[in-house]
CSV table of C-alpha atoms in Angstrom, one decimal:
chain,number,residue,atom,x,y,z
A,211,UNK,CA,-27.3,18.2,-24.9
A,212,UNK,CA,-28.1,21.8,-25.7
A,213,UNK,CA,-26.4,25.2,-25.4
A,214,UNK,CA,-22.9,26.6,-25.0
A,215,UNK,CA,-20.2,24.7,-23.2
A,216,UNK,CA,-18.0,26.2,-20.4
A,217,UNK,CA,-14.2,26.1,-21.0
A,218,UNK,CA,-12.3,23.1,-19.6
A,219,UNK,CA,-9.0,23.7,-17.8
A,220,UNK,CA,-5.9,22.4,-19.7
A,221,UNK,CA,-7.6,22.1,-23.1
A,222,UNK,CA,-6.3,24.0,-26.0
A,223,UNK,CA,-8.3,26.8,-27.6
A,224,UNK,CA,-9.9,26.0,-31.0
A,225,UNK,CA,-8.0,27.1,-34.1
A,226,UNK,CA,-11.1,27.0,-36.4
A,227,UNK,CA,-14.5,28.5,-36.3
A,228,UNK,CA,-16.4,25.3,-35.5
A,229,UNK,CA,-18.8,25.6,-32.5
A,230,UNK,CA,-18.2,29.3,-32.3
A,231,UNK,CA,-21.6,30.5,-33.3
A,232,UNK,CA,-24.3,28.3,-31.7
A,233,UNK,CA,-28.0,29.0,-32.5
A,234,UNK,CA,-30.4,30.0,-29.7
A,235,UNK,CA,-33.1,27.8,-28.3
A,236,UNK,CA,-36.0,29.5,-30.0
A,237,UNK,CA,-34.4,29.2,-33.4
A,238,UNK,CA,-33.6,25.5,-32.6
A,239,UNK,CA,-37.3,24.9,-31.8
A,240,UNK,CA,-38.4,26.1,-35.2
A,241,UNK,CA,-35.7,24.2,-37.1
A,242,UNK,CA,-36.2,20.9,-35.3
A,243,UNK,CA,-40.0,20.9,-35.7
A,244,UNK,CA,-39.6,21.4,-39.5
A,245,UNK,CA,-36.9,18.7,-39.6
A,246,UNK,CA,-39.0,16.2,-37.7
A,247,UNK,CA,-42.1,16.8,-39.9
A,248,UNK,CA,-40.0,16.4,-43.1
A,249,UNK,CA,-38.5,13.1,-41.8
A,250,UNK,CA,-41.9,11.8,-40.8
A,251,UNK,CA,-43.2,12.6,-44.2
A,252,UNK,CA,-40.4,10.6,-46.0
A,253,UNK,CA,-40.4,7.8,-43.4
A,254,UNK,CA,-37.3,6.1,-44.8
A,255,UNK,CA,-36.9,2.7,-43.1
A,256,UNK,CA,-33.2,1.7,-42.6
A,257,UNK,CA,-32.4,-1.8,-43.8
A,258,UNK,CA,-30.9,-2.6,-40.4
A,259,UNK,CA,-33.9,-1.4,-38.4
A,260,UNK,CA,-34.4,-4.8,-36.7
A,261,UNK,CA,-30.8,-4.8,-35.4
A,262,UNK,CA,-31.3,-1.2,-34.1
A,263,UNK,CA,-34.6,-2.2,-32.4
A,264,UNK,CA,-32.9,-5.1,-30.6
A,265,UNK,CA,-30.2,-2.8,-29.4
A,266,UNK,CA,-32.8,-0.3,-28.2
A,267,UNK,CA,-34.7,-3.1,-26.4
A,268,UNK,CA,-31.6,-4.1,-24.5
A,269,UNK,CA,-30.9,-0.4,-23.5
A,270,UNK,CA,-34.5,0.0,-22.2
A,271,UNK,CA,-34.0,-3.1,-20.1
A,272,UNK,CA,-30.7,-1.6,-18.8
A,273,UNK,CA,-32.4,1.7,-17.9
A,274,UNK,CA,-30.4,3.7,-20.4
A,275,UNK,CA,-33.5,4.4,-22.5
A,276,UNK,CA,-37.3,4.3,-22.0
A,277,UNK,CA,-40.3,4.1,-24.3
A,278,UNK,CA,-41.9,3.5,-26.7
A,279,UNK,CA,-43.9,6.7,-26.4
A,280,UNK,CA,-47.0,8.3,-28.0
A,281,UNK,CA,-46.1,11.1,-30.5
A,282,UNK,CA,-46.6,14.7,-29.6
A,283,UNK,CA,-49.9,16.1,-31.0
A,284,UNK,CA,-48.1,18.8,-33.1
A,285,UNK,CA,-46.3,16.0,-35.1
A,286,UNK,CA,-49.7,15.1,-36.7
A,287,UNK,CA,-48.9,11.4,-36.7
A,288,UNK,CA,-49.0,8.3,-34.5
A,289,UNK,CA,-46.2,6.1,-33.3
A,290,UNK,CA,-46.2,2.3,-32.9
A,291,UNK,CA,-45.1,-0.1,-30.2
A,292,UNK,CA,-42.9,-3.3,-30.7
A,293,UNK,CA,-45.2,-6.2,-29.8
A,294,UNK,CA,-42.3,-8.7,-30.4
A,295,UNK,CA,-40.7,-7.5,-27.1
A,296,UNK,CA,-42.8,-7.9,-24.0
A,297,UNK,CA,-41.5,-4.7,-22.4
A,298,UNK,CA,-42.1,-2.6,-25.6
A,299,UNK,CA,-45.5,-3.9,-26.6
A,300,UNK,CA,-47.5,-1.0,-25.2
A,301,UNK,CA,-47.2,2.7,-26.0
A,302,UNK,CA,-46.5,5.0,-23.0
A,303,UNK,CA,-48.0,8.5,-22.6
A,304,UNK,CA,-45.5,11.2,-23.5
A,305,UNK,CA,-43.8,12.8,-20.5
A,306,UNK,CA,-44.3,16.5,-19.9
A,307,UNK,CA,-41.8,18.9,-21.4
A,308,UNK,CA,-40.0,19.2,-24.7
A,309,UNK,CA,-39.7,16.4,-27.2
A,310,UNK,CA,-36.6,17.1,-29.2
A,311,UNK,CA,-35.9,14.1,-31.3
A,312,UNK,CA,-33.3,12.9,-33.8
A,313,UNK,CA,-33.7,10.0,-36.3
A,314,UNK,CA,-31.8,6.8,-35.7
A,315,UNK,CA,-29.6,5.3,-38.5
A,316,UNK,CA,-27.3,2.3,-38.7
A,317,UNK,CA,-23.5,2.4,-39.1
A,318,UNK,CA,-21.7,-0.7,-40.4
A,319,UNK,CA,-18.4,-1.4,-38.6
A,320,UNK,CA,-15.8,-4.1,-38.4
A,321,UNK,CA,-15.0,-5.6,-35.0
A,322,UNK,CA,-11.5,-6.3,-33.7
A,323,UNK,CA,-12.0,-10.0,-34.8
A,324,UNK,CA,-12.8,-9.0,-38.3
A,325,UNK,CA,-16.6,-9.6,-38.2
A,326,UNK,CA,-19.1,-7.1,-39.3
A,327,UNK,CA,-21.3,-5.3,-36.7
A,328,UNK,CA,-24.2,-2.9,-36.9
A,329,UNK,CA,-24.1,0.2,-34.6
A,330,UNK,CA,-27.0,2.5,-34.0
A,331,UNK,CA,-26.5,6.3,-34.0
A,332,UNK,CA,-28.8,9.2,-34.1
A,333,UNK,CA,-28.4,12.2,-36.5
A,334,UNK,CA,-28.0,15.0,-33.9
A,335,UNK,CA,-26.4,17.1,-36.6
A,336,UNK,CA,-29.4,17.2,-39.0
A,337,UNK,CA,-31.8,17.6,-36.1
A,338,UNK,CA,-29.8,20.8,-35.2
A,339,UNK,CA,-29.0,19.6,-31.6
A,340,UNK,CA,-25.3,20.0,-32.4
A,341,UNK,CA,-25.9,23.5,-33.9
A,342,UNK,CA,-26.9,24.7,-30.4
A,343,UNK,CA,-23.6,23.5,-28.9
A,344,UNK,CA,-20.8,26.1,-28.4
A,345,UNK,CA,-17.2,25.5,-27.5
A,346,UNK,CA,-14.0,27.4,-27.6
A,347,UNK,CA,-11.6,24.6,-26.8
A,348,UNK,CA,-10.7,21.1,-28.1
A,349,UNK,CA,-10.8,17.9,-25.9
A,350,UNK,CA,-7.3,16.7,-24.9
A,351,UNK,CA,-6.3,13.3,-26.3
A,352,UNK,CA,-3.1,11.3,-25.9
A,353,UNK,CA,-1.6,9.6,-29.0
A,354,UNK,CA,0.8,6.8,-29.7
A,355,UNK,CA,3.6,9.4,-29.5
A,356,UNK,CA,2.6,9.9,-25.8
A,357,UNK,CA,3.2,6.2,-25.1
A,358,UNK,CA,6.6,6.5,-26.8
A,359,UNK,CA,7.6,9.6,-24.9
A,360,UNK,CA,6.3,8.2,-21.5
A,361,UNK,CA,8.2,4.9,-22.0
A,362,UNK,CA,11.4,6.8,-22.9
A,363,UNK,CA,11.1,8.9,-19.8
A,364,UNK,CA,10.7,5.8,-17.7
A,365,UNK,CA,13.7,4.1,-19.3
A,366,UNK,CA,15.8,7.2,-18.8
A,367,UNK,CA,14.8,7.2,-15.1
A,368,UNK,CA,16.2,3.7,-14.7
A,369,UNK,CA,13.1,1.5,-15.0
A,370,UNK,CA,12.0,-1.0,-17.6
A,371,UNK,CA,8.7,0.3,-19.1
A,372,UNK,CA,5.5,-1.7,-19.6
A,373,UNK,CA,2.1,-0.9,-21.0
A,374,UNK,CA,-1.4,-2.0,-20.1
A,375,UNK,CA,-4.8,-1.0,-21.4
A,376,UNK,CA,-8.4,-0.9,-20.6
A,377,UNK,CA,-11.6,0.0,-22.4
A,378,UNK,CA,-14.9,1.3,-21.0
A,379,UNK,CA,-18.1,-0.6,-21.4
A,380,UNK,CA,-20.5,1.5,-23.3
A,381,UNK,CA,-18.3,4.6,-23.2
A,382,UNK,CA,-20.6,7.6,-23.2
A,383,UNK,CA,-23.6,5.4,-22.2
A,384,UNK,CA,-22.5,5.1,-18.6
A,385,UNK,CA,-23.2,8.8,-17.7
A,386,UNK,CA,-26.7,10.4,-17.5
A,387,UNK,CA,-27.9,13.5,-19.3
A,388,UNK,CA,-29.4,16.5,-17.4
A,389,UNK,CA,-32.7,16.6,-19.3
A,390,UNK,CA,-33.9,13.4,-21.1
A,391,UNK,CA,-36.6,15.5,-22.9
A,392,UNK,CA,-33.8,16.9,-25.1
A,393,UNK,CA,-32.7,13.4,-26.3
A,394,UNK,CA,-35.6,11.6,-27.9
A,395,UNK,CA,-35.0,9.3,-30.9
A,396,UNK,CA,-37.2,8.2,-33.8
A,397,UNK,CA,-36.8,4.7,-35.3
A,398,UNK,CA,-38.6,4.1,-38.5
A,399,UNK,CA,-40.0,0.6,-39.0
A,400,UNK,CA,-42.2,-1.0,-41.6
A,401,UNK,CA,-45.1,-0.7,-39.1
A,402,UNK,CA,-44.5,3.0,-38.5
A,403,UNK,CA,-42.3,5.3,-36.5
A,404,UNK,CA,-41.3,4.5,-32.9
A,405,UNK,CA,-40.3,7.1,-30.3
A,406,UNK,CA,-37.9,6.5,-27.4
A,407,UNK,CA,-35.9,8.6,-25.0
A,408,UNK,CA,-32.3,8.6,-23.8
A,409,UNK,CA,-31.3,8.8,-20.2
A,410,UNK,CA,-27.6,8.6,-20.9
A,411,UNK,CA,-25.2,10.5,-23.2
A,412,UNK,CA,-25.9,9.5,-26.8
A,413,UNK,CA,-23.3,8.8,-29.5
A,414,UNK,CA,-23.1,11.5,-32.2
A,415,UNK,CA,-24.0,14.4,-30.0
A,416,UNK,CA,-21.3,17.1,-29.8
A,417,UNK,CA,-22.1,17.7,-26.1
A,418,UNK,CA,-21.4,14.0,-25.3
A,419,UNK,CA,-17.9,14.3,-26.6
A,420,UNK,CA,-17.0,17.3,-24.4
A,421,UNK,CA,-18.7,16.0,-21.2
A,422,UNK,CA,-17.3,12.4,-21.6
A,423,UNK,CA,-13.7,13.6,-22.1
A,424,UNK,CA,-14.1,15.8,-19.0
A,425,UNK,CA,-15.1,12.7,-17.0
A,426,UNK,CA,-12.1,10.7,-18.2
A,427,UNK,CA,-9.8,13.6,-17.5
A,428,UNK,CA,-11.2,13.6,-13.9
A,429,UNK,CA,-10.5,9.9,-13.7
A,430,UNK,CA,-7.0,10.5,-15.0
A,431,UNK,CA,-6.4,13.2,-12.4
A,432,UNK,CA,-7.6,10.9,-9.5
A,433,UNK,CA,-5.5,7.9,-10.8
A,434,UNK,CA,-2.3,10.0,-11.0
A,435,UNK,CA,-2.7,12.0,-7.7
A,436,UNK,CA,-4.2,9.3,-5.4
A,437,UNK,CA,-2.6,6.1,-6.8
A,438,UNK,CA,0.5,7.4,-8.7
A,439,UNK,CA,-0.7,5.6,-11.8
A,440,UNK,CA,0.3,7.2,-15.1
A,441,UNK,CA,-3.0,6.9,-16.8
A,442,UNK,CA,-3.5,8.4,-20.3
A,443,UNK,CA,-6.4,8.2,-22.7
A,444,UNK,CA,-7.7,8.6,-26.2
A,445,UNK,CA,-11.5,9.1,-25.7
A,446,UNK,CA,-12.5,5.8,-24.0
A,447,UNK,CA,-9.2,3.9,-24.7
A,448,UNK,CA,-7.3,4.0,-21.5
A,449,UNK,CA,-3.6,3.1,-21.1
A,450,UNK,CA,-1.2,2.9,-18.2
A,451,UNK,CA,2.6,3.3,-18.5
A,452,UNK,CA,4.4,1.7,-15.6
A,453,UNK,CA,7.7,0.0,-14.6
A,454,UNK,CA,7.6,-3.7,-15.1
A,455,UNK,CA,8.1,-4.3,-11.4
A,456,UNK,CA,4.9,-2.2,-10.6
A,457,UNK,CA,2.8,-3.0,-13.7
A,458,UNK,CA,0.6,-5.7,-12.2
A,459,UNK,CA,-0.1,-3.7,-9.1
A,460,UNK,CA,-0.9,-0.6,-11.1
A,461,UNK,CA,-3.2,-2.5,-13.4
A,462,UNK,CA,-5.1,-4.1,-10.5
A,463,UNK,CA,-5.3,-0.9,-8.5
A,464,UNK,CA,-6.9,1.0,-11.5
A,465,UNK,CA,-9.5,-1.8,-11.9
A,466,UNK,CA,-10.3,-1.5,-8.2
A,467,UNK,CA,-10.6,2.3,-8.5
A,468,UNK,CA,-13.1,1.9,-11.3
A,469,UNK,CA,-15.1,-0.6,-9.3
A,470,UNK,CA,-15.3,1.9,-6.4
A,471,UNK,CA,-16.4,4.7,-8.7
A,472,UNK,CA,-18.9,2.4,-10.4
A,473,UNK,CA,-17.2,2.8,-13.7
A,474,UNK,CA,-17.7,-0.3,-15.8
A,475,UNK,CA,-14.7,-1.6,-17.8
A,476,UNK,CA,-15.0,-4.0,-20.8
A,477,UNK,CA,-13.3,-7.3,-19.8
A,478,UNK,CA,-13.0,-8.4,-23.5
A,479,UNK,CA,-10.8,-5.4,-24.3
A,480,UNK,CA,-8.5,-5.6,-21.2
A,481,UNK,CA,-4.8,-5.6,-22.1
A,482,UNK,CA,-2.7,-6.9,-19.1
A,483,UNK,CA,0.7,-5.4,-18.7
A,484,UNK,CA,3.1,-6.4,-21.5
A,485,UNK,CA,5.9,-4.9,-23.6
A,486,UNK,CA,4.1,-5.6,-26.8
A,487,UNK,CA,0.6,-4.0,-27.2
A,488,UNK,CA,-1.7,-2.9,-29.9
A,489,UNK,CA,-2.7,0.6,-29.1
A,490,UNK,CA,-5.0,2.8,-31.3
A,491,UNK,CA,-4.4,0.5,-34.2
A,492,UNK,CA,-0.7,0.6,-33.9
A,493,UNK,CA,1.6,-2.2,-32.5
A,494,UNK,CA,4.0,-0.9,-29.9
A,495,UNK,CA,7.0,-3.1,-29.1
A,496,UNK,CA,9.4,-2.2,-26.3
A,497,UNK,CA,13.0,-3.4,-26.7
A,498,UNK,CA,16.2,-3.0,-24.7
A,499,UNK,CA,17.4,-0.4,-27.2
A,500,UNK,CA,14.1,1.5,-27.9
A,501,UNK,CA,10.6,1.2,-29.1
A,502,UNK,CA,9.2,0.1,-32.5
A,503,UNK,CA,5.8,1.3,-33.6
A,504,UNK,CA,4.1,-0.2,-36.6
A,505,UNK,CA,0.5,0.3,-38.0
A,506,UNK,CA,-1.8,-2.8,-38.1
A,507,UNK,CA,-1.4,-4.2,-41.6
A,508,UNK,CA,-5.1,-5.0,-41.8
A,509,UNK,CA,-6.0,-1.4,-41.0
A,510,UNK,CA,-3.5,-0.1,-43.6
A,511,UNK,CA,-5.2,-2.3,-46.2
A,512,UNK,CA,-8.7,-1.0,-45.3
A,513,UNK,CA,-7.5,2.6,-45.5
A,514,UNK,CA,-5.9,1.9,-48.9
A,515,UNK,CA,-9.2,0.4,-50.2
A,516,UNK,CA,-11.2,3.4,-48.8
A,517,UNK,CA,-8.9,6.0,-50.4
A,518,UNK,CA,-8.9,4.2,-53.8
A,519,UNK,CA,-12.8,4.1,-53.7
A,520,UNK,CA,-12.9,7.9,-52.9
A,521,UNK,CA,-10.5,8.7,-55.8
A,522,UNK,CA,-12.5,6.4,-58.2
A,523,UNK,CA,-15.8,8.1,-57.1
A,524,UNK,CA,-14.2,11.6,-57.4
A,525,UNK,CA,-16.0,12.8,-54.2
A,526,UNK,CA,-15.5,13.1,-50.5
A,527,UNK,CA,-18.2,14.9,-48.4
A,528,UNK,CA,-17.4,16.6,-45.0
A,529,UNK,CA,-18.7,13.7,-42.9
A,530,UNK,CA,-16.6,11.1,-44.8
A,531,UNK,CA,-13.5,13.4,-44.6
A,532,UNK,CA,-13.9,13.7,-40.9
A,533,UNK,CA,-14.0,9.9,-40.4
A,534,UNK,CA,-11.1,9.4,-42.8
A,535,UNK,CA,-9.0,11.9,-41.0
A,536,UNK,CA,-9.8,10.2,-37.7
A,537,UNK,CA,-8.7,6.8,-39.1
A,538,UNK,CA,-5.5,8.2,-40.5
A,539,UNK,CA,-4.6,10.0,-37.3
A,540,UNK,CA,-4.1,6.6,-35.7
A,541,UNK,CA,-1.2,5.8,-38.1
A,542,UNK,CA,0.1,9.3,-38.3
A,543,UNK,CA,2.7,8.8,-35.6
A,544,UNK,CA,4.2,5.8,-37.4
A,545,UNK,CA,4.1,7.0,-41.0
A,546,UNK,CA,4.0,10.8,-41.1
A,547,UNK,CA,7.0,11.3,-38.8
A,548,UNK,CA,9.1,10.8,-42.0
A,549,UNK,CA,7.1,13.1,-44.3
A,550,UNK,CA,5.2,15.5,-42.0
A,551,UNK,CA,1.4,15.7,-41.7
A,552,UNK,CA,1.1,18.0,-44.7
A,553,UNK,CA,-0.9,15.4,-46.7
A,554,UNK,CA,-3.6,15.3,-44.0
A,555,UNK,CA,-4.2,19.1,-44.3
A,556,UNK,CA,-6.6,19.0,-47.3
A,557,UNK,CA,-8.6,16.1,-45.7
A,558,UNK,CA,-9.1,18.1,-42.5
A,559,UNK,CA,-10.0,21.2,-44.5
A,560,UNK,CA,-12.7,19.2,-46.4
A,561,UNK,CA,-14.1,18.0,-43.1
A,562,UNK,CA,-15.0,21.7,-42.3
A,563,UNK,CA,-16.4,22.6,-45.7
A,564,UNK,CA,-20.2,22.2,-45.6
A,565,UNK,CA,-22.1,21.2,-48.7
A,566,UNK,CA,-19.1,20.3,-50.8
A,567,UNK,CA,-18.2,16.8,-52.1
A,568,UNK,CA,-16.3,16.9,-55.4
A,569,UNK,CA,-12.6,16.4,-55.2
A,570,UNK,CA,-10.4,19.4,-55.9
A,571,UNK,CA,-7.0,19.0,-57.5
A,572,UNK,CA,-5.3,19.7,-54.2
A,573,UNK,CA,-7.4,17.1,-52.3
A,574,UNK,CA,-6.9,14.5,-55.1
A,575,UNK,CA,-3.2,14.9,-54.9
A,576,UNK,CA,-3.3,14.8,-51.1
A,577,UNK,CA,-5.2,11.4,-51.2
A,578,UNK,CA,-2.7,10.1,-53.8
A,579,UNK,CA,0.2,11.1,-51.6
A,580,UNK,CA,-1.5,9.4,-48.6
A,581,UNK,CA,-2.0,6.3,-50.6
A,582,UNK,CA,1.7,6.2,-51.6
A,583,UNK,CA,2.8,6.7,-48.0
A,584,UNK,CA,0.6,3.8,-47.0
A,585,UNK,CA,2.0,1.7,-49.8
A,586,UNK,CA,5.5,2.1,-48.4
A,587,UNK,CA,4.6,2.0,-44.7
A,588,UNK,CA,7.4,0.5,-42.5
A,589,UNK,CA,7.9,0.1,-38.8
A,590,UNK,CA,9.4,3.2,-37.1
A,591,UNK,CA,12.1,2.7,-34.5
A,592,UNK,CA,12.5,5.2,-31.7
A,593,UNK,CA,15.8,4.6,-29.8
A,594,UNK,CA,16.1,5.5,-26.1
A,595,UNK,CA,17.5,9.1,-25.9
A,596,UNK,CA,20.6,8.0,-24.0
A,597,UNK,CA,21.4,5.3,-26.6
A,598,UNK,CA,20.7,7.5,-29.6
A,599,UNK,CA,23.6,8.2,-31.9
A,600,UNK,CA,24.3,11.7,-33.1
A,601,UNK,CA,22.0,12.6,-36.0
A,602,UNK,CA,22.7,15.1,-38.7
A,603,UNK,CA,19.8,17.4,-39.7
A,604,UNK,CA,19.8,19.1,-43.1
A,605,UNK,CA,17.8,22.3,-43.6
A,606,UNK,CA,16.9,23.9,-47.0
A,607,UNK,CA,14.9,26.9,-48.0
A,608,UNK,CA,12.9,25.1,-50.7
A,609,UNK,CA,9.2,25.1,-50.3
A,610,UNK,CA,6.0,24.1,-52.2
A,611,UNK,CA,2.6,25.4,-51.3
A,612,UNK,CA,-0.7,23.7,-52.2
A,613,UNK,CA,-2.0,25.1,-55.5
A,614,UNK,CA,1.4,26.4,-56.7
A,615,UNK,CA,2.5,25.3,-60.2
A,616,UNK,CA,6.2,25.5,-59.5
A,617,UNK,CA,8.7,24.9,-56.8
A,618,UNK,CA,11.1,27.6,-55.6
A,619,UNK,CA,14.2,27.4,-53.6
A,620,UNK,CA,17.8,26.3,-54.0
A,621,UNK,CA,19.5,23.0,-54.4
């Protein structure tokens, strides 16, 4: 949870300054105590506290968390139990060691079936946990383009490609953390604050992202080298590219491997081998002449609504920009192959600009361009290389840089 992270083989070096200057443990102690006292004084109760408490109750039963605990004396306050749950109705004495806590908050999301769901997260950024984390590399993720390229290679090798998919149950929550004392959480309720402790990697912590992706990279290495299964992943979304004749065997063998390693898959998200799959919000369709990729129309509509709301409000803070960039990256392979990823640049830049929210002229124009690209989104067809016709490519020396008032170049 805390401290610098060692480099990971095969990952690219960071191109920005994020996570390059982590704070030390003593500075962290001072900052987090001040933060906790400030939050305990305000005691803001999230409207979705009951849903978060039910989720915590389930995780305590699963062994992923424990509590509720008494507050440390230096906090100058008392915590409360949850008498509505038999296993949470009594406060436990605080374990020896540190008590580094973050405050829980609710995130509203839309499930795959279109229904709304409440997800609990903890604010590891404002608690300064993430400020102690240092990393000089970026986790490796495969994109929709990887699926396209792998299928093309398989076709050119004389096999008919197929795609299957799996999802992990609980993702980060399947793996333990080294020191649970570094991962307490505070849940504010109308009766008072409650204190719990994580035993598995929590969502929202920078350290969780790096360690989880290392684990999945190791799973990918084992699958490829022991079972000859072409496994790829985007965080916890796992995909297998295989020939149709081997697809069922590969799919079953990977499931059996996860059973042996005690890695839990999510049956509801399983995607058996097929030549039409929805991967990372994009429909991939394999034809005899190539592959068609098309963004999910529902996801496009939601992105359009979100961007219009941002433009109407005239503001986009770094957290919102980071989330928007992540959502747009899923459709980038489909849409931005025609116009380049230039429009995404200002959004990524805003994600790394602390304490700034108002839209600049460049960011506003970028969002309007993205909106126009989404308005005219169309399926992208990628023919198999051996069946591709000759394509003419036209080069020009015209250019336009963000902030310029005029274009330069030749016609």
